Amino acid sequence: MKDDSLLDDLREMWLLADPPPPGLAAGMIATVAAADLDSEWELLVLVRDSADEPAAQVRGLASARILYFTAAEGWSLDAEIDGDQVRGQLLDFDGDMGSVEVAVEARDGESVTSGLDEVGFFAITAEVSGEIRFTVSNGTGSASSRWIEV
Amino acid sequence: MVTMSDHRRAEGELEQSPWETASGAFTAWRAGDAAAVDDLVTAMTPVLWHVVRAYGHDRQSAEDVVATTWLGFVRLHHTIQDPRAVAAWLITSARRGAAEHARKARRASPVEDEKLAAVLPDEESAEALAVLDDDAARLWRAVASVDERCRKLLRVIAFMERPDYQSLSQELDMPVGSIGPTRARCLAKVRTALTNEGGGR
């Protein structure tokens, strides 16, 4: 108990002797707010969707839906949804492909995840219908797309 | 003006520890109260500051490590399963960030670091001592007189709710079984230094 009381006194002393800079907590609140906003703002941005392309609609026969996402870090994700097959490739990714996982997540929380092969290819078998989103994660972080109707 | 926190401090006791505030705020935030994250950040930022400063970082680097800790929290908070563990999670993340930052700084500029270490403590001591009353100043000098490893261990442990000896042992490079006894020895050293100053406890 005596030790605990000395530790309490030490804590009080450090609080007084070496306080954080004024405004640090306020700055961190702003940092978290900005970062949180970013994360809600679809880190994985859908830049091409075959469903939006007139050529694909005219072609008609093509059953695959092709989606192309980019991330702020510079890499991109190419995905093709064909029936219950989701295949694709991670492109221009600088890090270790072996540490990356791609997940296809449904609104009901169900999620199917796949690793990548050495050149960044992945293949997932999943019943995809309704709204889904893609999440690419590695050891240090993850990026999710917005929800996409398929 | 006497604020609520001054009032509580004047009585020598906080109604709620930062760790308790943190888990309450985190639970509320997860339940959809968007503003609760501000309470979490307000409660834990000073704690993280002291934990990071224990690793000997200057004030600017300490700010950077604290900011990185919060960015990591935004990215990974969904991995925290038990809301009561949010403070421990943040502290662990800050310690790892601080240890990593120290390793990088040593690699980048070993000579400058030595120079800085020689200059900063005196300046900081003078600033710190200026704001302390006699008892606290004696405590400051006593802690300053013990070895760096003890100072680091005591400062980190003082700001942890339930010290996690397992992960501390890895970062402080001590066997897990020796942290409890080391803590006791370090506190004994501080006590001896206090006694030598004529203010034992």
CSV table of C-alpha atoms in Angstrom, one decimal:
chain,number,residue,atom,x,y,z
A,1,MET,CA,0.0,0.0,0.0
A,2,LYS,CA,2.9,2.3,0.8
A,3,ASP,CA,4.2,1.7,-2.6
A,4,ASP,CA,0.9,2.6,-4.2
A,5,SER,CA,0.7,5.8,-2.2
A,6,LEU,CA,4.2,6.8,-3.4
A,7,LEU,CA,3.2,6.0,-7.0
A,8,ASP,CA,0.1,8.2,-6.6
A,9,ASP,CA,2.3,11.0,-5.3
A,10,LEU,CA,4.7,10.5,-8.3
A,11,ARG,CA,1.7,10.6,-10.7
A,12,GLU,CA,0.5,13.9,-9.1
A,13,MET,CA,4.0,15.3,-9.3
A,14,TRP,CA,4.4,14.4,-13.0
A,15,LEU,CA,1.0,15.9,-13.8
A,16,LEU,CA,2.1,19.2,-12.3
A,17,ALA,CA,5.8,19.1,-13.4
A,18,ASP,CA,5.4,18.1,-17.0
A,19,PRO,CA,1.8,18.8,-18.2
A,20,PRO,CA,0.9,18.3,-21.8
A,21,PRO,CA,1.0,21.4,-23.9
A,22,PRO,CA,-2.1,23.6,-23.6
A,23,GLY,CA,-4.5,22.6,-26.4
A,24,LEU,CA,-3.0,19.2,-26.9
A,25,ALA,CA,-6.3,17.4,-26.1
A,26,ALA,CA,-8.2,19.9,-28.3
A,27,GLY,CA,-5.8,19.2,-31.1
A,28,MET,CA,-6.2,15.5,-30.7
A,29,ILE,CA,-10.0,15.9,-30.8
A,30,ALA,CA,-9.6,17.6,-34.1
A,31,THR,CA,-7.2,14.9,-35.3
A,32,VAL,CA,-9.7,12.2,-34.4
A,33,ALA,CA,-12.6,14.0,-35.9
A,34,ALA,CA,-10.7,14.6,-39.2
A,35,ALA,CA,-9.5,11.0,-39.4
A,36,ASP,CA,-12.9,9.6,-38.5
A,37,LEU,CA,-14.4,11.7,-41.3
A,38,ASP,CA,-11.9,10.4,-43.7
A,39,SER,CA,-12.6,6.8,-42.7
A,40,GLU,CA,-16.4,7.3,-43.3
A,41,TRP,CA,-15.5,9.0,-46.6
A,42,GLU,CA,-15.0,5.7,-48.4
A,43,LEU,CA,-11.2,5.3,-48.3
A,44,LEU,CA,-11.6,2.9,-51.2
A,45,VAL,CA,-13.2,5.1,-53.8
A,46,LEU,CA,-15.2,3.5,-56.6
A,47,VAL,CA,-13.9,5.1,-59.8
A,48,ARG,CA,-15.3,2.7,-62.4
A,49,ASP,CA,-18.4,0.6,-62.4
A,50,SER,CA,-19.3,-1.4,-65.5
A,51,ALA,CA,-23.0,-1.0,-64.5
A,52,ASP,CA,-22.6,2.7,-65.3
A,53,GLU,CA,-21.2,2.1,-68.7
A,54,PRO,CA,-23.5,2.2,-71.7
A,55,ALA,CA,-21.3,-0.2,-73.7
A,56,ALA,CA,-21.8,-2.9,-71.0
A,57,GLN,CA,-25.6,-2.3,-70.9
A,58,VAL,CA,-25.8,-2.7,-74.7
A,59,ARG,CA,-23.6,-5.7,-74.7
A,60,GLY,CA,-26.1,-7.2,-72.4
A,61,LEU,CA,-24.7,-10.7,-72.5
A,62,ALA,CA,-21.8,-10.0,-70.2
A,63,SER,CA,-22.9,-11.2,-66.8
A,64,ALA,CA,-19.9,-10.0,-64.9
A,65,ARG,CA,-20.0,-6.7,-62.9
A,66,ILE,CA,-16.6,-5.0,-63.0
A,67,LEU,CA,-15.6,-2.5,-60.3
A,68,TYR,CA,-12.5,-0.5,-60.0
A,69,PHE,CA,-11.5,1.3,-56.8
A,70,THR,CA,-8.6,3.5,-55.9
A,71,ALA,CA,-7.2,4.3,-52.5
A,72,ALA,CA,-5.6,7.6,-51.4
A,73,GLU,CA,-2.3,5.7,-50.8
A,74,GLY,CA,-2.0,5.2,-54.6
A,75,TRP,CA,-2.9,1.5,-55.0
A,76,SER,CA,-6.1,0.2,-56.6
A,77,LEU,CA,-8.4,-2.7,-56.5
A,78,ASP,CA,-9.9,-4.4,-59.6
A,79,ALA,CA,-12.9,-6.6,-58.8
A,80,GLU,CA,-15.2,-8.7,-61.0
A,81,ILE,CA,-18.4,-10.2,-59.7
A,82,ASP,CA,-19.8,-13.1,-61.7
A,83,GLY,CA,-22.5,-15.2,-60.0
A,84,ASP,CA,-21.1,-16.4,-56.7
A,85,GLN,CA,-17.5,-15.7,-57.8
A,86,VAL,CA,-15.7,-12.5,-56.8
A,87,ARG,CA,-12.2,-12.3,-58.4
A,88,GLY,CA,-9.8,-9.5,-58.7
A,89,GLN,CA,-6.4,-8.0,-58.2
A,90,LEU,CA,-4.7,-5.5,-56.1
A,91,LEU,CA,-2.6,-3.2,-58.2
A,92,ASP,CA,0.4,-0.8,-57.5
A,93,PHE,CA,0.6,-1.9,-53.9
A,94,ASP,CA,4.0,-1.2,-52.4
A,95,GLY,CA,3.8,-3.3,-49.3
A,96,ASP,CA,3.9,-7.0,-48.6
A,97,MET,CA,1.1,-8.7,-50.7
A,98,GLY,CA,1.3,-11.6,-48.2
A,99,SER,CA,0.0,-9.4,-45.4
A,100,VAL,CA,-3.1,-8.2,-47.3
A,101,GLU,CA,-6.6,-9.5,-47.1
A,102,VAL,CA,-9.6,-8.6,-49.2
A,103,ALA,CA,-13.0,-9.0,-47.6
A,104,VAL,CA,-16.4,-8.8,-49.2
A,105,GLU,CA,-18.9,-7.8,-46.6
A,106,ALA,CA,-22.7,-7.9,-46.8
A,107,ARG,CA,-25.1,-5.6,-44.9
A,108,ASP,CA,-26.1,-8.4,-42.6
A,109,GLY,CA,-22.5,-8.5,-41.3
A,110,GLU,CA,-21.6,-11.7,-43.2
A,111,SER,CA,-18.1,-11.4,-44.6
A,112,VAL,CA,-15.9,-13.6,-46.7
A,113,THR,CA,-12.1,-12.9,-46.7
A,114,SER,CA,-9.3,-14.0,-49.0
A,115,GLY,CA,-5.6,-13.4,-49.0
A,116,LEU,CA,-3.7,-12.5,-52.2
A,117,ASP,CA,-1.3,-14.5,-54.2
A,118,GLU,CA,2.2,-13.2,-55.0
A,119,VAL,CA,1.0,-10.9,-57.8
A,120,GLY,CA,-2.0,-9.7,-55.9
A,121,PHE,CA,-4.8,-11.9,-57.3
A,122,PHE,CA,-7.7,-13.0,-55.0
A,123,ALA,CA,-10.8,-15.2,-55.6
A,124,ILE,CA,-13.7,-15.4,-53.2
A,125,THR,CA,-16.8,-17.7,-53.5
A,126,ALA,CA,-19.7,-16.0,-51.9
A,127,GLU,CA,-23.4,-15.4,-52.5
A,128,VAL,CA,-23.4,-11.7,-53.3
A,129,SER,CA,-26.7,-10.0,-53.5
A,130,GLY,CA,-28.1,-6.8,-52.1
A,131,GLU,CA,-25.5,-4.4,-50.8
A,132,ILE,CA,-21.9,-5.3,-50.4
A,133,ARG,CA,-18.7,-3.5,-49.7
A,134,PHE,CA,-15.0,-4.3,-50.2
A,135,THR,CA,-12.4,-3.9,-47.4
A,136,VAL,CA,-8.7,-4.2,-48.0
A,137,SER,CA,-6.6,-4.6,-44.9
A,138,ASN,CA,-3.1,-5.3,-44.0
A,139,GLY,CA,-1.3,-5.5,-40.7
A,140,THR,CA,-1.4,-1.7,-40.2
A,141,GLY,CA,-4.8,-0.6,-41.4
A,142,SER,CA,-7.7,-1.1,-43.7
A,143,ALA,CA,-9.7,0.8,-46.3
A,144,SER,CA,-13.4,0.2,-47.1
A,145,SER,CA,-15.5,1.1,-50.0
A,146,ARG,CA,-19.0,2.5,-49.7
A,147,TRP,CA,-21.9,0.1,-50.0
A,148,ILE,CA,-22.6,-1.0,-53.5
A,149,GLU,CA,-25.8,-2.5,-54.8
A,150,VAL,CA,-25.1,-5.7,-56.8
B,1,MET,CA,-12.7,30.7,-10.9
B,2,VAL,CA,-12.8,27.3,-9.3
B,3,THR,CA,-13.7,24.6,-11.8
B,4,MET,CA,-15.1,21.2,-11.1
B,5,SER,CA,-11.8,19.5,-11.6
B,6,ASP,CA,-9.9,22.0,-9.4
B,7,HIS,CA,-12.5,21.3,-6.7
B,8,ARG,CA,-12.0,17.6,-7.0
B,9,ARG,CA,-8.2,18.0,-7.1
B,10,ALA,CA,-8.4,20.2,-4.0
B,11,GLU,CA,-10.0,17.3,-2.1
B,12,GLY,CA,-7.1,15.2,-3.3
B,13,GLU,CA,-9.3,12.7,-5.2
B,14,LEU,CA,-10.8,12.5,-8.6
B,15,GLU,CA,-14.4,11.3,-8.7
B,16,GLN,CA,-13.7,9.2,-11.7
B,17,SER,CA,-10.3,8.1,-13.0
B,18,PRO,CA,-9.4,8.8,-16.6
B,19,TRP,CA,-9.5,5.1,-17.2
B,20,GLU,CA,-13.2,4.9,-16.0
B,21,THR,CA,-14.1,8.0,-18.0
B,22,ALA,CA,-12.5,6.4,-21.0
B,23,SER,CA,-14.4,3.2,-20.9
B,24,GLY,CA,-17.7,5.0,-20.3
B,25,ALA,CA,-17.1,7.4,-23.2
B,26,PHE,CA,-16.0,4.6,-25.5
B,27,THR,CA,-19.1,2.5,-24.7
B,28,ALA,CA,-21.3,5.6,-25.3
B,29,TRP,CA,-19.5,6.3,-28.6
B,30,ARG,CA,-20.0,2.8,-29.8
B,31,ALA,CA,-23.6,3.0,-29.0
B,32,GLY,CA,-23.9,6.0,-31.3
B,33,ASP,CA,-23.2,9.0,-29.2
B,34,ALA,CA,-20.8,10.8,-31.7
B,35,ALA,CA,-19.7,13.4,-29.2
B,36,ALA,CA,-18.6,10.9,-26.6
B,37,VAL,CA,-15.3,10.3,-28.5
B,38,ASP,CA,-14.3,13.9,-27.5
B,39,ASP,CA,-14.6,12.9,-23.8
B,40,LEU,CA,-12.5,9.8,-24.5
B,41,VAL,CA,-9.8,11.9,-26.1
B,42,THR,CA,-9.9,14.5,-23.4
B,43,ALA,CA,-9.6,11.9,-20.6
B,44,MET,CA,-6.8,9.9,-22.2
B,45,THR,CA,-4.6,12.4,-24.0
B,46,PRO,CA,-2.9,13.6,-20.8
B,47,VAL,CA,-2.3,9.9,-19.7
B,48,LEU,CA,-0.9,9.1,-23.1
B,49,TRP,CA,1.4,12.2,-22.9
B,50,HIS,CA,2.9,11.0,-19.7
B,51,VAL,CA,3.4,7.5,-20.9
B,52,VAL,CA,5.1,8.7,-24.0
B,53,ARG,CA,7.3,11.2,-22.2
B,54,ALA,CA,8.5,8.4,-19.9
B,55,TYR,CA,10.4,7.1,-23.0
B,56,GLY,CA,12.4,10.3,-23.0
B,57,HIS,CA,10.9,12.0,-26.0
B,58,ASP,CA,11.1,15.7,-26.4
B,59,ARG,CA,7.8,17.5,-26.3
B,60,GLN,CA,7.3,17.8,-30.0
B,61,SER,CA,8.1,14.1,-30.6
B,62,ALA,CA,5.8,13.2,-27.7
B,63,GLU,CA,3.0,15.1,-29.4
B,64,ASP,CA,3.6,13.3,-32.7
B,65,VAL,CA,3.5,9.9,-30.9
B,66,VAL,CA,0.3,10.8,-29.1
B,67,ALA,CA,-1.3,11.9,-32.4
B,68,THR,CA,-0.2,8.7,-34.1
B,69,THR,CA,-1.8,6.7,-31.2
B,70,TRP,CA,-5.1,8.4,-31.8
B,71,LEU,CA,-5.0,7.9,-35.6
B,72,GLY,CA,-4.3,4.2,-34.9
B,73,PHE,CA,-7.3,4.2,-32.5
B,74,VAL,CA,-9.6,5.6,-35.3
B,75,ARG,CA,-8.4,2.9,-37.7
B,76,LEU,CA,-8.5,-0.1,-35.3
B,77,HIS,CA,-11.0,0.7,-32.5
B,78,HIS,CA,-13.3,-2.0,-33.9
B,79,THR,CA,-10.7,-4.6,-32.8
B,80,ILE,CA,-11.2,-3.6,-29.1
B,81,GLN,CA,-13.6,-6.2,-27.9
B,82,ASP,CA,-14.1,-5.2,-24.3
B,83,PRO,CA,-14.9,-1.4,-23.9
B,84,ARG,CA,-13.3,-1.5,-20.4
B,85,ALA,CA,-10.0,-2.3,-22.1
B,86,VAL,CA,-9.9,0.9,-24.2
B,87,ALA,CA,-7.5,2.7,-21.8
B,88,ALA,CA,-5.2,-0.3,-21.7
B,89,TRP,CA,-5.3,-0.6,-25.4
B,90,LEU,CA,-4.5,3.1,-25.9
B,91,ILE,CA,-1.6,3.0,-23.4
B,92,THR,CA,-0.2,-0.1,-25.0
B,93,SER,CA,-0.4,1.4,-28.4
B,94,ALA,CA,1.3,4.7,-27.1
B,95,ARG,CA,4.1,2.7,-25.5
B,96,ARG,CA,4.8,0.8,-28.6
B,97,GLY,CA,4.7,4.0,-30.7
B,98,ALA,CA,7.1,5.6,-28.2
B,99,ALA,CA,9.5,2.7,-28.2
B,100,GLU,CA,9.4,2.5,-32.0
B,101,HIS,CA,10.0,6.3,-32.3
B,102,ALA,CA,12.9,6.0,-29.9
B,103,ARG,CA,14.5,3.2,-32.0
B,104,LYS,CA,14.1,5.2,-35.2
B,105,ALA,CA,15.5,8.4,-33.6
B,106,ARG,CA,18.6,6.4,-32.4
B,107,ARG,CA,19.2,5.0,-35.8
B,108,ALA,CA,18.7,8.4,-37.6
B,109,SER,CA,20.9,10.6,-35.4
B,110,PRO,CA,22.8,8.9,-32.5
B,111,VAL,CA,25.1,11.9,-32.1
B,112,GLU,CA,22.4,14.6,-32.0
B,113,ASP,CA,20.4,12.5,-29.5
B,114,GLU,CA,23.3,12.4,-27.1
B,115,LYS,CA,23.8,16.1,-27.4
B,116,LEU,CA,20.0,16.7,-26.8
B,117,ALA,CA,20.0,14.4,-23.9
B,118,ALA,CA,22.8,16.4,-22.3
B,119,VAL,CA,21.0,19.7,-22.8
B,120,LEU,CA,17.3,19.1,-22.4
B,121,PRO,CA,17.0,17.6,-18.9
B,122,ASP,CA,18.5,20.7,-17.2
B,123,GLU,CA,16.3,23.1,-19.0
B,124,GLU,CA,13.2,20.9,-18.4
B,125,SER,CA,14.2,20.4,-14.8
B,126,ALA,CA,14.3,24.2,-14.2
B,127,GLU,CA,10.9,24.6,-15.8
B,128,ALA,CA,9.4,21.8,-13.9
B,129,LEU,CA,10.8,22.7,-10.6
B,130,ALA,CA,9.5,26.3,-11.0
B,131,VAL,CA,5.9,25.1,-10.8
B,132,LEU,CA,6.2,22.6,-8.0
B,133,ASP,CA,5.7,23.0,-4.2
B,134,ASP,CA,8.5,21.9,-1.9
B,135,ASP,CA,7.2,18.3,-1.5
B,136,ALA,CA,6.7,17.8,-5.2
B,137,ALA,CA,10.0,19.4,-6.0
B,138,ARG,CA,11.8,17.0,-3.6
B,139,LEU,CA,10.0,14.1,-5.3
B,140,TRP,CA,11.1,15.4,-8.7
B,141,ARG,CA,14.7,15.6,-7.6
B,142,ALA,CA,14.5,12.2,-6.0
B,143,VAL,CA,13.2,10.6,-9.2
B,144,ALA,CA,15.7,12.5,-11.3
B,145,SER,CA,18.5,10.9,-9.2
B,146,VAL,CA,17.5,7.3,-9.9
B,147,ASP,CA,18.6,5.5,-13.0
B,148,GLU,CA,16.8,6.0,-16.3
B,149,ARG,CA,15.3,2.5,-16.4
B,150,CYS,CA,13.6,3.1,-13.0
B,151,ARG,CA,12.3,6.5,-14.0
B,152,LYS,CA,10.8,5.0,-17.2
B,153,LEU,CA,9.2,2.1,-15.4
B,154,LEU,CA,7.8,4.1,-12.6
B,155,ARG,CA,6.3,6.8,-14.9
B,156,VAL,CA,4.7,4.3,-17.2
B,157,ILE,CA,3.3,2.2,-14.3
B,158,ALA,CA,2.0,5.4,-12.5
B,159,PHE,CA,-0.2,6.1,-15.5
B,160,MET,CA,-1.5,2.6,-16.0
B,161,GLU,CA,-4.7,1.4,-14.4
B,162,ARG,CA,-3.6,-2.3,-14.1
B,163,PRO,CA,-0.1,-2.6,-15.3
B,164,ASP,CA,0.3,-5.3,-17.9
B,165,TYR,CA,3.6,-6.8,-16.9
B,166,GLN,CA,3.6,-9.2,-19.8
B,167,SER,CA,3.8,-6.5,-22.5
B,168,LEU,CA,5.8,-4.2,-20.3
B,169,SER,CA,8.5,-6.9,-20.0
B,170,GLN,CA,8.9,-6.9,-23.8
B,171,GLU,CA,9.2,-3.2,-24.2
B,172,LEU,CA,11.4,-2.5,-21.3
B,173,ASP,CA,13.5,-5.5,-22.0
B,174,MET,CA,13.0,-7.1,-18.6
B,175,PRO,CA,11.9,-10.6,-17.7
B,176,VAL,CA,8.2,-10.5,-16.8
B,177,GLY,CA,8.8,-12.0,-13.3
B,178,SER,CA,11.3,-9.2,-12.5
B,179,ILE,CA,8.9,-6.2,-13.1
B,180,GLY,CA,7.1,-6.4,-9.7
B,181,PRO,CA,10.4,-6.7,-7.8
B,182,THR,CA,12.0,-4.0,-10.0
B,183,ARG,CA,9.1,-1.7,-9.4
B,184,ALA,CA,9.5,-2.2,-5.6
B,185,ARG,CA,13.3,-1.7,-5.9
B,186,CYS,CA,12.8,1.5,-7.9
B,187,LEU,CA,10.4,2.9,-5.4
B,188,ALA,CA,12.8,2.0,-2.6
B,189,LYS,CA,15.5,4.0,-4.5
B,190,VAL,CA,13.2,7.0,-4.7
B,191,ARG,CA,12.5,6.7,-1.0
B,192,THR,CA,16.2,6.5,-0.2
B,193,ALA,CA,16.8,9.6,-2.3
B,194,LEU,CA,14.0,11.4,-0.5
B,195,THR,CA,15.4,10.4,2.9
B,196,ASN,CA,18.8,11.7,1.9
B,197,GLU,CA,17.1,15.0,1.0
B,198,GLY,CA,15.6,15.1,4.4
B,199,GLY,CA,12.0,14.3,3.5
B,200,GLY,CA,11.5,10.6,3.8
B,201,ARG,CA,8.2,8.8,3.3
